[in-house]
Amino acid sequence: MSKSMMEELENAGNAFREALDQYLDVCSKMDHLSLRQGVPRHIPQSYLDKLHAEIAHSPSHASKLQRTEAIVGRIRNRVAQITPIASLPLEILGHIFHLVAKPCDLVPSNLGESNSNSGFSTPTKPNHVINTCSHWRRTAITLPSLWTHIDILPHKLHQSGFVARAETYVTRAAQLPIELHIADTSPFKYDSAPFGRFLSSISTRVQSLDMAAIHGREPFHNFIFAKLFSSDGSQSICTNLTTNFAKAHYIIDDFLDCFDVIDNTFHFTALRLRGLFPGWNSKVYSNLVDLRLLTAPRDDRWTQIPEHKLRNLLEASPRLKIFHFSLQITDQQLGDTPPNPVRLDDLEVLGISTYRDPFDAILQPGYVLRLLAPGSKPLQLSIRHDFQVFDPYDDDAEEIYVHVDEFSLDELVKFFQRSNLTRFCVKDRCPQLGRLLSYAPNLEDLALDSFEFSLTADNPLRHGGSCRLNSLILLKCYLSVDQMDLFLKHCPADLLTLFKCRLHSEEGLFVKGESVERLPKLLERYPATKLIFQSSNPTACWDVID
């Protein structure tokens, strides 16, 4: 707030109070005059109309006064001297502590980069909250929900302390369910006896388990599963299992034998698996609402699953809402008769990724799409796949041959036809985009990530009609203003969002100011479109497959 604004408020307030006093004085004089004897009770109709008008305006005066009081009150309450953080109610302070304590600062990719003592640091959230002051400490310790997330790192430097720290968190969490996050570290050391007793003591309270296999210590992971899950799993309340195999140069088995049970006595509803999986015949793949089967990052290998077993997994979870997939499908059913798709009436989010290397696209999205038949619910689809495939070639060849993945494009069209697609995010090259969009009449939001545009006869929109979008999002795209014009002509949007895009002209790249100047001129032809340059990823909340 500037000095001039405060002076403006003061002057307006003084003028308002002076006018209000004058208005009240006039009304009072008229009131006294109307009570005097001898004053005629009949007045001209125009006077009566003026009195009616004043009465009619009175409610709006009262409403505006209430709004003014509320606005000034909000401004005052935002001033730090009026509402210091220490005076906030416990509920509000608790919400602030939760925001500070999340997200979890145990990141597998970061841990995997360090093999030394100097590069290691223990998770600090929410300990730094209680170390701020005595009032915050007392408040935080009385909030059980703040201590339900427990990170365990069996590092050589802290082997005697991590169990004690975890036990303290469990005590502070009271009887609430626990989120357990465990990762192996380097240098690696732990005492199995106290650690095993701790795991057994909380086995019936762990609702969410996140297991990061960073250094390939398979016996350690098996030890944890054995302590947390009894032989039949009947005592477990765990509904969410997350695995993450972070480093590719450790060769370990992709599959976890501990979940090979005959009957599904586990209670999982969400399996988010990256690089480590229960065996494909396991009954834990039943009655899921969230299933993510992803190859480990930075892994040259592709975990394989036969097509008929993938189909079995889908059929075992008819209420599935979220499905992410980036494995290699083997033993596909060939021939002119494709398999019947699995009906998934509740499916809302689907993500497929083939990202590894442009010369090594083992997975064709079409083999996943043909297995799925979504219901009528609005569906979000994200695909990370280059539909222009590089053919294998010999090192002596002078040219690299490229062909279009027609099979996947055809399956994508069929999938659009049997889905209620409302959000679509595609990364890399996608020819015939216009053809695809013509089969998505209910599409509201379109996101193009690292998309290649063309104004040639092969431009991706040439086969389709136009579709009206709520939002068009361009991420890390390289395009010209003319190409933007072409796109808005085919896909007019209420909101156009640009994130890390590079704009160019025939002569080369625009400088930043020139690109900002040219786009509003373009949008003068599209007055219904609002332009936003966004500094953070606008699809971060979409749950797009990475």
XYZ file of C-alpha atoms in Angstrom:
546
model
C 0.000 0.000 0.000
C 1.442 3.361 -1.037
C 1.216 6.700 0.753
C -0.912 8.150 -2.059
C -3.448 5.320 -1.734
C -3.758 5.921 2.018
C -4.252 9.642 1.394
C -6.901 8.830 -1.214
C -8.683 6.568 1.285
C -8.532 9.237 3.994
C -9.877 11.975 1.695
C -12.675 9.743 0.406
C -13.570 8.768 3.981
C -13.695 12.396 5.128
C -15.843 13.405 2.137
C -18.146 10.426 2.728
C -18.645 11.220 6.418
C -19.261 14.905 5.645
C -21.824 14.012 2.972
C -23.489 11.490 5.309
C -23.753 14.096 8.098
C -25.240 16.571 5.629
C -27.713 13.949 4.350
C -28.789 13.090 7.919
C -29.168 16.793 8.773
C -31.459 17.398 5.768
C -33.589 14.348 6.591
C -33.918 15.472 10.229
C -35.032 18.974 9.208
C -37.687 17.541 6.902
C -38.848 15.226 9.695
C -39.280 18.104 12.158
C -41.009 20.230 9.555
C -43.546 17.491 8.790
C -44.583 17.412 12.494
C -45.356 21.113 12.782
C -48.979 22.147 12.876
C -50.293 24.008 9.904
C -47.918 22.361 7.476
C -49.938 20.946 4.546
C -50.088 17.138 4.416
C -50.579 17.151 0.660
C -47.399 17.641 -1.395
C -46.784 17.646 -5.158
C -46.459 14.229 -6.772
C -42.887 15.010 -7.826
C -41.919 15.475 -4.140
C -43.524 12.163 -3.248
C -41.616 10.435 -6.066
C -38.348 11.818 -4.694
C -39.134 10.417 -1.227
C -39.907 7.016 -2.737
C -36.616 7.108 -4.632
C -34.625 7.858 -1.475
C -36.292 4.976 0.366
C -35.546 2.656 -2.556
C -31.844 3.605 -2.461
C -31.479 2.957 1.285
C -30.897 -0.859 1.078
C -28.069 -0.383 -1.415
C -26.468 2.178 0.912
C -26.516 -0.364 3.740
C -25.124 -3.120 1.501
C -22.269 -0.936 0.272
C -21.420 0.096 3.821
C -21.220 -3.566 4.860
C -18.958 -4.371 1.900
C -16.741 -1.385 2.708
C -16.430 -2.455 6.332
C -15.540 -6.019 5.292
C -12.904 -4.888 2.774
C -11.197 -2.482 5.169
C -11.298 -5.183 7.850
C -9.582 -7.677 5.534
C -6.879 -5.149 4.694
C -6.255 -4.482 8.378
C -6.152 -8.176 9.268
C -3.458 -8.810 6.675
C -1.080 -6.450 8.456
C 1.525 -8.408 10.409
C 1.273 -6.156 13.499
C -2.430 -7.010 13.839
C -2.218 -10.810 13.280
C 1.235 -12.221 14.123
C 1.629 -15.884 13.262
C 1.917 -16.800 16.944
C -1.642 -15.578 17.543
C -3.228 -17.776 14.872
C -5.718 -20.428 16.017
C -4.372 -23.959 16.406
C -6.289 -25.229 13.348
C -4.798 -22.575 11.041
C -1.285 -22.985 12.443
C -1.651 -26.740 11.949
C -2.522 -26.243 8.267
C 0.576 -24.063 7.862
C 2.758 -26.727 9.481
C 1.365 -29.345 7.090
C 2.231 -27.149 4.097
C 5.778 -26.684 5.405
C 6.213 -30.405 6.102
C 5.245 -31.461 2.558
C 6.342 -32.649 0.122
C 8.584 -35.353 1.503
C 12.262 -34.410 1.113
C 13.419 -38.007 0.596
C 13.965 -38.047 -3.191
C 15.307 -41.359 -4.602
C 17.015 -39.734 -7.584
C 18.970 -37.402 -5.285
C 19.988 -40.176 -2.905
C 21.138 -42.268 -5.824
C 23.647 -39.625 -6.877
C 25.574 -39.753 -3.613
C 27.861 -42.550 -2.479
C 29.686 -40.600 0.192
C 29.096 -39.452 3.734
C 29.441 -35.803 2.760
C 26.635 -36.020 0.220
C 24.126 -37.498 2.658
C 21.621 -35.613 4.798
C 18.725 -36.997 6.791
C 15.165 -35.832 6.093
C 14.374 -32.762 8.204
C 10.618 -32.337 7.834
C 8.833 -31.599 10.109
C 11.679 -31.380 12.668
C 12.626 -27.864 11.580
C 9.129 -26.709 12.606
C 9.579 -27.771 16.239
C 13.057 -26.247 16.377
C 11.795 -22.746 15.553
C 10.415 -21.779 18.967
C 8.890 -23.343 22.077
C 5.335 -22.338 21.095
C 5.629 -23.995 17.682
C 7.187 -27.056 19.289
C 4.316 -27.476 21.751
C 1.769 -26.925 18.991
C 3.390 -29.299 16.467
C 3.806 -32.130 18.967
C 0.065 -32.006 19.745
C -0.843 -32.512 16.059
C -0.797 -36.292 15.387
C -1.430 -35.864 11.652
C 1.882 -34.001 11.312
C 3.878 -37.105 12.287
C 2.232 -39.855 10.247
C 4.848 -39.706 7.436
C 8.000 -41.552 8.519
C 11.214 -41.647 6.446
C 13.702 -44.431 7.182
C 17.279 -44.361 5.835
C 19.641 -47.069 7.155
C 22.778 -45.000 6.624
C 26.052 -45.909 8.336
C 26.290 -42.525 10.058
C 22.804 -42.731 11.546
C 22.180 -46.446 12.097
C 21.630 -46.001 15.839
C 19.307 -43.041 15.464
C 16.867 -43.704 12.638
C 14.821 -46.288 14.573
C 14.604 -44.006 17.633
C 13.516 -41.131 15.413
C 10.855 -43.305 13.771
C 9.576 -44.519 17.160
C 9.205 -40.904 18.299
C 7.132 -40.118 15.198
C 4.916 -43.165 15.806
C 4.236 -42.023 19.377
C 3.364 -38.497 18.253
C 1.079 -39.870 15.507
C -1.114 -41.408 18.249
C -3.350 -44.032 16.614
C -3.437 -42.551 13.091
C -2.444 -44.700 10.075
C 1.195 -44.381 9.031
C 2.842 -43.506 5.700
C 6.177 -45.341 5.631
C 8.914 -44.266 3.207
C 12.047 -46.443 3.113
C 15.161 -46.241 0.934
C 18.486 -48.050 0.978
C 21.523 -45.787 1.140
C 25.283 -45.854 0.771
C 27.272 -46.471 2.991
C 24.617 -48.921 4.148
C 24.300 -50.387 7.651
C 21.547 -51.267 10.090
C 20.928 -53.492 13.102
C 18.261 -55.968 12.022
C 17.019 -56.809 15.540
C 15.732 -53.368 16.683
C 14.710 -52.449 13.148
C 12.751 -55.687 12.767
C 10.999 -55.160 16.118
C 10.014 -51.655 15.059
C 8.574 -52.827 11.719
C 6.608 -55.607 13.404
C 5.221 -53.151 15.968
C 3.718 -50.905 13.280
C 2.753 -53.588 10.733
C -0.973 -53.201 11.481
C -0.813 -49.396 11.203
C 1.032 -48.883 7.904
C -1.507 -47.651 5.374
C 0.953 -46.505 2.711
C 4.377 -47.996 1.908
C 6.846 -46.288 -0.433
C 9.907 -48.456 -1.116
C 12.851 -46.927 -3.005
C 15.435 -49.444 -4.250
C 18.381 -47.175 -4.933
C 21.416 -49.414 -4.498
C 19.851 -52.776 -5.296
C 19.922 -54.244 -1.769
C 17.356 -56.958 -2.381
C 17.727 -58.811 0.989
C 16.989 -55.541 2.795
C 13.762 -55.044 0.844
C 12.684 -58.652 1.422
C 13.388 -58.213 5.142
C 11.068 -55.198 5.274
C 8.238 -56.906 3.393
C 8.512 -59.977 5.628
C 8.187 -57.869 8.782
C 5.358 -55.648 7.542
C 3.230 -58.323 5.894
C 2.350 -61.586 7.578
C 2.246 -64.762 5.503
C -1.396 -64.155 4.576
C -1.455 -60.360 4.834
C -4.739 -60.490 6.742
C -3.622 -58.109 9.510
C -2.347 -55.416 7.162
C -4.330 -52.229 6.488
C -1.926 -51.128 3.743
C -3.862 -49.822 0.730
C -1.085 -48.008 -1.166
C 2.171 -49.580 -2.350
C 4.774 -47.540 -4.228
C 8.059 -48.948 -5.529
C 10.872 -47.077 -7.204
C 14.011 -48.669 -8.634
C 16.142 -45.579 -9.163
C 19.500 -46.765 -10.522
C 19.886 -48.802 -13.664
C 23.394 -50.197 -13.156
C 22.312 -52.445 -10.276
C 20.904 -55.673 -11.687
C 18.171 -57.011 -9.438
C 15.103 -59.081 -10.079
C 12.133 -57.059 -11.298
C 9.679 -59.108 -9.250
C 8.811 -59.338 -5.551
C 8.151 -62.921 -4.464
C 6.594 -61.919 -1.139
C 3.273 -61.100 -2.822
C 2.869 -64.468 -4.547
C -0.228 -65.483 -2.587
C -3.060 -67.778 -3.637
C -5.846 -65.688 -2.113
C -5.945 -61.904 -2.121
C -5.867 -61.214 1.599
C -4.125 -57.876 1.014
C -6.124 -54.674 0.803
C -4.285 -52.690 -1.875
C -6.322 -50.177 -3.855
C -3.342 -48.330 -5.375
C -0.161 -49.873 -6.813
C 2.343 -47.316 -8.148
C 5.170 -49.517 -9.360
C 8.359 -48.390 -11.082
C 10.904 -51.104 -11.768
C 9.810 -53.495 -8.965
C 6.592 -55.501 -9.258
C 4.670 -58.307 -7.601
C 4.602 -61.262 -10.015
C 2.029 -60.954 -12.787
C 0.064 -63.897 -11.339
C -0.208 -62.289 -7.900
C -3.683 -61.684 -6.514
C -2.667 -58.228 -5.275
C -3.606 -56.965 -8.754
C -7.292 -57.116 -7.817
C -9.913 -54.490 -7.017
C -7.532 -51.608 -7.706
C -8.523 -48.017 -8.460
C -4.984 -46.814 -9.277
C -2.482 -48.981 -11.205
C 0.835 -47.689 -12.551
C 3.232 -50.102 -14.248
C 6.357 -48.161 -15.204
C 9.855 -49.125 -16.270
C 12.608 -47.860 -13.974
C 14.105 -44.503 -14.984
C 17.567 -44.617 -16.564
C 17.137 -48.347 -17.109
C 18.177 -49.776 -20.477
C 16.047 -52.839 -19.791
C 12.320 -52.968 -20.384
C 10.287 -54.979 -17.904
C 8.118 -57.330 -19.952
C 4.524 -58.416 -19.537
C 2.660 -60.802 -21.863
C -0.452 -59.289 -23.410
C -2.811 -61.896 -21.938
C -1.461 -61.255 -18.429
C -1.923 -57.514 -18.807
C -5.480 -58.216 -19.862
C -5.966 -60.401 -16.768
C -4.728 -57.568 -14.548
C -7.201 -55.136 -16.100
C -10.105 -57.559 -15.821
C -9.313 -58.080 -12.122
C -9.886 -54.354 -11.403
C -13.150 -53.331 -13.120
C -13.369 -50.144 -10.980
C -9.964 -48.873 -12.132
C -9.797 -45.045 -12.303
C -6.111 -44.378 -13.058
C -3.853 -46.449 -15.323
C -0.274 -45.544 -16.290
C 1.796 -47.903 -18.443
C 5.343 -47.990 -19.856
C 6.384 -51.651 -20.046
C 7.154 -53.880 -23.022
C 4.217 -56.035 -24.136
C 5.116 -59.502 -25.409
C 3.144 -62.379 -26.938
C 0.669 -60.052 -28.634
C -2.371 -61.594 -30.253
C -1.806 -61.293 -33.979
C -4.111 -61.692 -36.931
C -7.158 -59.894 -38.260
C -9.232 -60.379 -35.092
C -7.987 -58.126 -32.269
C -8.780 -58.956 -28.632
C -11.973 -57.540 -27.177
C -11.190 -54.487 -25.022
C -11.727 -54.668 -21.264
C -14.653 -52.571 -20.041
C -13.504 -49.980 -17.460
C -16.504 -47.772 -16.731
C -14.724 -45.704 -14.051
C -11.503 -44.974 -15.958
C -10.669 -41.253 -15.694
C -6.892 -40.993 -16.252
C -4.803 -42.943 -18.777
C -1.101 -42.411 -19.448
C 1.146 -44.322 -21.870
C 4.866 -43.674 -22.334
C 7.361 -45.260 -24.723
C 10.120 -42.765 -23.945
C 13.619 -44.205 -23.994
C 15.454 -43.477 -27.201
C 14.219 -42.499 -30.683
C 15.913 -45.602 -32.106
C 14.536 -47.965 -29.452
C 10.751 -47.553 -29.259
C 9.913 -51.078 -28.124
C 6.353 -50.305 -27.037
C 3.640 -49.324 -29.495
C 0.779 -47.546 -27.655
C -1.735 -49.251 -29.916
C -1.233 -52.550 -28.085
C -2.296 -50.880 -24.825
C -5.153 -48.846 -26.285
C -6.806 -51.826 -27.953
C -7.199 -53.510 -24.545
C -9.184 -50.624 -23.017
C -12.842 -49.635 -23.307
C -13.561 -46.648 -21.027
C -17.073 -45.786 -19.906
C -18.904 -42.489 -20.289
C -16.952 -40.616 -17.607
C -14.744 -37.700 -18.753
C -11.319 -39.107 -19.611
C -7.836 -37.602 -19.569
C -5.325 -39.229 -21.931
C -1.591 -38.489 -22.004
C 0.746 -40.141 -24.500
C 4.511 -39.773 -24.662
C 5.391 -41.396 -27.960
C 6.995 -40.401 -31.229
C 4.599 -41.640 -33.902
C 7.355 -41.118 -36.488
C 9.505 -44.198 -35.877
C 13.152 -44.509 -36.890
C 13.770 -47.800 -38.676
C 16.839 -49.859 -37.760
C 19.668 -49.012 -40.054
C 23.227 -49.956 -40.709
C 26.084 -47.741 -39.579
C 27.270 -47.435 -43.183
C 23.917 -46.177 -44.461
C 23.769 -42.541 -45.542
C 20.105 -42.027 -44.607
C 17.903 -42.753 -41.620
C 14.546 -44.135 -42.658
C 11.422 -43.039 -40.865
C 7.945 -44.499 -41.000
C 4.731 -43.523 -39.247
C 3.359 -45.793 -36.526
C 0.091 -46.280 -38.415
C -0.992 -49.156 -36.178
C -0.957 -46.976 -33.055
C -2.602 -44.058 -34.867
C -5.440 -46.314 -36.037
C -5.888 -47.727 -32.526
C -5.853 -44.194 -31.150
C -8.704 -43.234 -33.497
C -10.718 -46.264 -32.368
C -9.995 -45.403 -28.739
C -11.178 -41.809 -29.282
C -14.385 -43.142 -30.819
C -15.258 -45.300 -27.803
C -14.185 -42.745 -25.148
C -15.490 -39.494 -23.711
C -12.171 -37.701 -24.087
C -12.087 -34.263 -22.436
C -8.329 -33.801 -21.868
C -5.525 -34.830 -24.195
C -1.787 -34.337 -23.693
C 0.629 -35.540 -26.355
C 4.414 -35.284 -26.321
C 6.719 -35.446 -29.355
C 5.501 -35.821 -32.933
C 1.898 -36.758 -33.639
C 0.939 -36.666 -37.331
C -2.732 -36.449 -38.282
C -3.609 -34.606 -35.083
C -6.554 -32.961 -36.822
C -7.926 -36.364 -37.771
C -7.701 -37.478 -34.145
C -9.369 -34.351 -32.773
C -12.315 -34.805 -35.110
C -13.151 -37.934 -33.081
C -13.107 -36.048 -29.763
C -16.200 -33.807 -29.858
C -16.133 -33.259 -26.078
C -12.462 -32.285 -25.874
C -11.997 -29.304 -23.537
C -8.252 -29.073 -22.866
C -5.399 -29.867 -25.269
C -1.736 -29.847 -24.197
C 1.112 -30.236 -26.696
C 4.519 -30.940 -25.148
C 7.683 -30.622 -27.281
C 5.398 -30.772 -30.296
C 6.722 -30.272 -33.843
C 4.622 -27.968 -36.004
C 4.521 -27.848 -39.782
C 2.925 -25.554 -42.349
C 3.547 -27.901 -45.237
C 0.982 -30.076 -46.959
C 1.691 -32.577 -44.183
C 0.666 -30.216 -41.383
C -0.967 -32.191 -38.565
C -4.313 -30.383 -38.727
C -5.085 -30.705 -42.407
C -7.457 -33.692 -42.120
C -9.662 -32.411 -39.324
C -12.387 -29.893 -38.823
C -12.327 -27.257 -36.124
C -12.978 -27.792 -32.415
C -13.560 -25.227 -29.696
C -11.319 -25.673 -26.631
C -11.450 -24.313 -23.118
C -7.657 -24.229 -23.077
C -4.767 -24.839 -25.463
C -1.459 -25.406 -23.658
C 1.866 -25.372 -25.498
C 4.878 -26.636 -23.545
C 8.463 -26.370 -24.819
C 7.267 -26.021 -28.413
C 9.249 -24.394 -31.220
C 6.883 -22.590 -33.565
C 6.234 -19.406 -35.490
C 3.435 -16.890 -35.067
C 2.033 -18.093 -38.409
C 1.893 -21.642 -37.088
C 0.158 -20.350 -33.967
C -2.350 -18.619 -36.229
C -2.980 -21.869 -38.106
C -3.541 -23.740 -34.892
C -5.941 -21.192 -33.425
C -7.853 -21.212 -36.695
C -8.433 -24.965 -36.416
C -8.638 -25.113 -32.608
C -9.911 -21.803 -31.208
C -9.454 -21.662 -27.441
C -10.712 -19.511 -24.593
C -7.273 -19.665 -22.968
C -3.867 -20.000 -24.655
C -1.039 -20.873 -22.244
C 2.636 -20.890 -23.257
C 5.337 -22.545 -21.137
C 8.997 -22.374 -22.203
C 8.080 -22.031 -25.887
C 10.489 -20.656 -28.473
C 8.922 -18.453 -31.115
C 10.546 -17.751 -34.444
C 10.020 -16.005 -37.747
C 11.323 -16.870 -41.184
C 14.477 -14.931 -40.293
C 15.128 -16.758 -37.027
C 14.330 -16.537 -33.343
C 12.467 -13.549 -31.971
C 13.955 -11.650 -29.127
C 11.764 -11.924 -26.053
C 10.139 -8.503 -26.403
C 9.372 -9.005 -30.082
C 7.615 -12.332 -29.514
C 5.502 -10.834 -26.752
C 4.643 -7.950 -29.049
C 3.713 -10.077 -32.071
C 1.391 -12.497 -30.254
C -1.093 -9.900 -28.949
C -1.344 -8.571 -32.499
C -2.176 -12.083 -33.664
C -4.757 -12.486 -30.913
C -6.547 -9.351 -32.078
C -8.000 -11.698 -34.700
C -9.113 -14.007 -31.873
C -10.675 -11.648 -29.301
C -12.207 -14.534 -27.323
C -8.749 -16.009 -26.596
C -6.819 -14.943 -23.493
C -3.024 -15.333 -23.618
C -0.913 -16.377 -20.608
C 2.874 -16.832 -20.381
C 3.320 -19.241 -17.468
C 6.568 -19.788 -15.550
C 5.539 -23.136 -14.008
C 4.328 -26.265 -15.794
C 0.581 -25.752 -16.418
C -0.033 -29.519 -16.602
C 1.601 -30.254 -13.231
C -1.825 -30.966 -11.714
C -2.922 -33.221 -14.603
C -1.214 -36.392 -13.335
C 0.488 -36.740 -16.730
C 2.731 -39.784 -17.169
C 6.424 -38.881 -16.976
